[in-house]
Amino acid sequence: MDPAPLHRSPAERWIVRVAFVAGVALAVAAVASWRVDAAPGSSRVDVRMSVNLTGELAVAPTGTVLFGRAMEAGTSRGSVRGRFSIRNQTPLPQAVRLRTRASSHGLDDLLWVEASSGGRRLFSGPLGELRRGSRRAIRVEPGGRRTVRLHAWLPARARAGYTEDREDIDLELPSRSIVRR
């Protein structure tokens, strides 16, 4: 056995250390880049639905009322629920509808939304239809409070439609006073 490798010069030891560190860094970079993408045809999306105060209505909680992380179409991870309450701050009854604005149109046909209050369905259909507003309204008496329950899901047929993204949805509450005659 040759004893020379045990007695390296300071320059040789420095080169070996630099080569070792470079090799480790290269290995870490390679492992970090080996990411498995979502399978073709799968859908994965983060969905956040938020609601805020209006002049006529108090809303609790304000902000995010429904959140789904890494939702996958056609699985138990593809469905999320939320709820919020509305309180009428006016002296007249209010007819309150629901309407959405989303950060993009990518989920308009893929994400389904259902909203109900007091056991009555206000809306059920694709997100894009809710941009036009719910056909049914919630009647909220002066000082009265109503709870709205939300359910959003990616049905199995949405598997090929969307891959790894995020959708921020603002839920608006347009209302009109109901004048008693």
CSV table of C-alpha atoms in Angstrom, one decimal:
chain,number,residue,atom,x,y,z
A,1,MET,CA,0.0,0.0,0.0
A,2,ASP,CA,1.3,3.4,-0.9
A,3,PRO,CA,1.5,5.8,2.1
A,4,ALA,CA,1.5,8.9,-0.2
A,5,PRO,CA,-2.3,9.4,-0.1
A,6,LEU,CA,-2.2,9.8,3.7
A,7,HIS,CA,0.2,12.7,3.4
A,8,ARG,CA,-1.5,15.2,1.2
A,9,SER,CA,-0.3,18.8,0.8
A,10,PRO,CA,-2.6,21.6,2.1
A,11,ALA,CA,-3.6,22.4,-1.4
A,12,GLU,CA,-4.6,18.8,-2.2
A,13,ARG,CA,-6.7,18.6,1.1
A,14,TRP,CA,-8.4,21.9,0.1
A,15,ILE,CA,-9.2,20.6,-3.4
A,16,VAL,CA,-10.6,17.3,-1.9
A,17,ARG,CA,-12.9,19.3,0.5
A,18,VAL,CA,-14.1,21.6,-2.2
A,19,ALA,CA,-14.8,18.6,-4.5
A,20,PHE,CA,-16.7,16.9,-1.7
A,21,VAL,CA,-18.9,20.0,-0.9
A,22,ALA,CA,-19.6,20.5,-4.6
A,23,GLY,CA,-20.6,16.8,-5.0
A,24,VAL,CA,-23.0,17.1,-2.0
A,25,ALA,CA,-24.5,20.3,-3.4
A,26,LEU,CA,-25.0,18.7,-6.7
A,27,ALA,CA,-26.6,15.7,-5.2
A,28,VAL,CA,-29.0,17.9,-3.1
A,29,ALA,CA,-29.9,19.9,-6.2
A,30,ALA,CA,-30.6,16.7,-8.2
A,31,VAL,CA,-32.8,15.3,-5.4
A,32,ALA,CA,-34.7,18.6,-5.1
A,33,SER,CA,-35.4,18.7,-8.8
A,34,TRP,CA,-36.8,15.2,-8.9
A,35,ARG,CA,-40.3,16.2,-8.3
A,36,VAL,CA,-43.1,14.0,-9.3
A,37,ASP,CA,-45.7,16.0,-11.2
A,38,ALA,CA,-49.4,15.3,-10.8
A,39,ALA,CA,-50.5,12.4,-12.9
A,40,PRO,CA,-51.8,13.3,-16.3
A,41,GLY,CA,-55.5,13.9,-16.0
A,42,SER,CA,-55.5,14.7,-12.3
A,43,SER,CA,-56.7,17.9,-10.8
A,44,ARG,CA,-55.3,19.6,-7.7
A,45,VAL,CA,-56.3,23.0,-6.6
A,46,ASP,CA,-56.4,25.3,-3.6
A,47,VAL,CA,-59.7,27.1,-3.2
A,48,ARG,CA,-60.4,30.0,-0.9
A,49,MET,CA,-63.8,31.7,-0.7
A,50,SER,CA,-64.1,34.9,1.2
A,51,VAL,CA,-67.0,37.1,2.2
A,52,ASN,CA,-66.9,40.7,3.6
A,53,LEU,CA,-69.2,43.3,5.2
A,54,THR,CA,-71.7,45.3,3.2
A,55,GLY,CA,-73.4,48.5,4.3
A,56,GLU,CA,-76.7,46.8,5.0
A,57,LEU,CA,-75.4,43.5,6.3
A,58,ALA,CA,-73.0,42.4,9.1
A,59,VAL,CA,-71.2,39.2,8.2
A,60,ALA,CA,-69.5,36.8,10.7
A,61,PRO,CA,-66.9,35.7,10.2
A,62,THR,CA,-65.5,38.1,7.7
A,63,GLY,CA,-62.7,37.0,5.3
A,64,THR,CA,-62.2,33.3,4.5
A,65,VAL,CA,-65.2,31.2,5.1
A,66,LEU,CA,-64.3,28.1,3.0
A,67,PHE,CA,-60.8,26.8,2.3
A,68,GLY,CA,-59.7,23.7,0.5
A,69,ARG,CA,-56.0,22.8,0.1
A,70,ALA,CA,-54.8,20.4,-2.7
A,71,MET,CA,-58.3,19.5,-3.6
A,72,GLU,CA,-58.4,16.5,-6.0
A,73,ALA,CA,-61.3,15.8,-8.3
A,74,GLY,CA,-63.4,12.8,-7.5
A,75,THR,CA,-61.9,12.0,-4.1
A,76,SER,CA,-62.7,12.8,-0.5
A,77,ARG,CA,-60.1,15.6,-0.8
A,78,GLY,CA,-62.1,17.2,-3.5
A,79,SER,CA,-64.9,18.5,-1.2
A,80,VAL,CA,-64.9,21.3,1.4
A,81,ARG,CA,-67.5,23.0,3.5
A,82,GLY,CA,-67.9,26.3,5.2
A,83,ARG,CA,-70.4,28.7,6.6
A,84,PHE,CA,-71.1,32.2,7.7
A,85,SER,CA,-73.9,34.3,9.2
A,86,ILE,CA,-75.6,37.4,7.9
A,87,ARG,CA,-77.3,40.0,10.1
A,88,ASN,CA,-79.6,42.7,8.7
A,89,GLN,CA,-78.5,46.1,10.1
A,90,THR,CA,-81.3,48.0,8.4
A,91,PRO,CA,-84.9,48.8,9.5
A,92,LEU,CA,-86.4,47.0,6.5
A,93,PRO,CA,-86.3,43.3,5.5
A,94,GLN,CA,-83.6,42.5,3.0
A,95,ALA,CA,-83.6,40.0,0.1
A,96,VAL,CA,-80.0,38.8,-0.1
A,97,ARG,CA,-78.6,36.9,-3.0
A,98,LEU,CA,-75.2,35.4,-3.5
A,99,ARG,CA,-72.8,36.2,-6.3
A,100,THR,CA,-69.1,35.3,-6.9
A,101,ARG,CA,-66.1,37.0,-8.4
A,102,ALA,CA,-63.1,34.7,-8.9
A,103,SER,CA,-59.4,35.5,-9.6
A,104,SER,CA,-59.7,33.6,-12.9
A,105,HIS,CA,-62.1,31.7,-15.0
A,106,GLY,CA,-60.2,28.4,-14.8
A,107,LEU,CA,-62.6,26.7,-12.5
A,108,ASP,CA,-65.8,28.1,-13.8
A,109,ASP,CA,-67.0,24.8,-15.3
A,110,LEU,CA,-65.1,22.5,-12.9
A,111,LEU,CA,-65.7,23.6,-9.4
A,112,TRP,CA,-69.3,23.0,-8.2
A,113,VAL,CA,-70.8,25.1,-5.4
A,114,GLU,CA,-73.9,24.7,-3.3
A,115,ALA,CA,-75.2,27.3,-0.9
A,116,SER,CA,-78.2,26.8,1.5
A,117,SER,CA,-79.8,28.6,4.4
A,118,GLY,CA,-82.4,27.3,6.7
A,119,GLY,CA,-82.6,24.0,4.9
A,120,ARG,CA,-83.4,25.8,1.6
A,121,ARG,CA,-81.1,25.6,-1.3
A,122,LEU,CA,-80.1,29.0,-2.7
A,123,PHE,CA,-77.7,27.8,-5.4
A,124,SER,CA,-76.3,24.5,-6.8
A,125,GLY,CA,-74.1,24.4,-9.9
A,126,PRO,CA,-70.8,25.3,-11.4
A,127,LEU,CA,-68.9,28.3,-10.1
A,128,GLY,CA,-69.3,30.2,-13.4
A,129,GLU,CA,-73.1,30.3,-13.0
A,130,LEU,CA,-72.8,31.8,-9.6
A,131,ARG,CA,-71.0,34.8,-11.2
A,132,ARG,CA,-74.4,35.8,-12.4
A,133,GLY,CA,-75.9,35.5,-8.9
A,134,SER,CA,-78.2,33.1,-7.2
A,135,ARG,CA,-81.8,33.0,-8.4
A,136,ARG,CA,-83.1,32.5,-4.9
A,137,ALA,CA,-82.7,35.0,-2.2
A,138,ILE,CA,-82.5,34.8,1.6
A,139,ARG,CA,-85.1,37.0,3.4
A,140,VAL,CA,-83.5,38.6,6.5
A,141,GLU,CA,-85.7,40.6,8.8
A,142,PRO,CA,-84.5,43.8,10.5
A,143,GLY,CA,-82.0,42.8,13.2
A,144,GLY,CA,-82.4,39.2,12.0
A,145,ARG,CA,-79.6,36.7,11.4
A,146,ARG,CA,-79.4,33.9,8.9
A,147,THR,CA,-76.6,31.2,8.5
A,148,VAL,CA,-75.4,30.3,5.0
A,149,ARG,CA,-73.8,26.9,4.5
A,150,LEU,CA,-71.4,26.4,1.6
A,151,HIS,CA,-70.2,23.2,-0.1
A,152,ALA,CA,-67.6,23.2,-2.9
A,153,TRP,CA,-66.3,20.2,-4.7
A,154,LEU,CA,-64.5,19.0,-7.8
A,155,PRO,CA,-66.5,16.2,-9.3
A,156,ALA,CA,-64.8,13.2,-10.8
A,157,ARG,CA,-65.4,14.4,-14.3
A,158,ALA,CA,-63.1,17.4,-13.6
A,159,ARG,CA,-60.0,15.2,-13.4
A,160,ALA,CA,-58.7,16.3,-16.8
A,161,GLY,CA,-59.6,19.9,-16.4
A,162,TYR,CA,-57.2,21.5,-14.0
A,163,THR,CA,-53.8,20.8,-12.6
A,164,GLU,CA,-52.1,22.4,-9.5
A,165,ASP,CA,-53.3,26.0,-9.1
A,166,ARG,CA,-55.1,28.3,-6.8
A,167,GLU,CA,-58.5,30.0,-7.0
A,168,ASP,CA,-59.5,33.0,-4.8
A,169,ILE,CA,-63.2,33.5,-4.8
A,170,ASP,CA,-65.0,36.6,-3.4
A,171,LEU,CA,-68.5,35.9,-2.4
A,172,GLU,CA,-70.7,39.1,-2.7
A,173,LEU,CA,-74.0,39.6,-1.0
A,174,PRO,CA,-76.1,42.0,-3.2
A,175,SER,CA,-79.3,42.9,-1.3
A,176,ARG,CA,-82.4,44.9,-1.8
A,177,SER,CA,-84.9,46.3,0.7
A,178,ILE,CA,-88.3,44.7,0.7
A,179,VAL,CA,-90.8,47.5,1.1
A,180,ARG,CA,-94.0,46.4,2.9
A,181,ARG,CA,-97.2,47.8,1.4
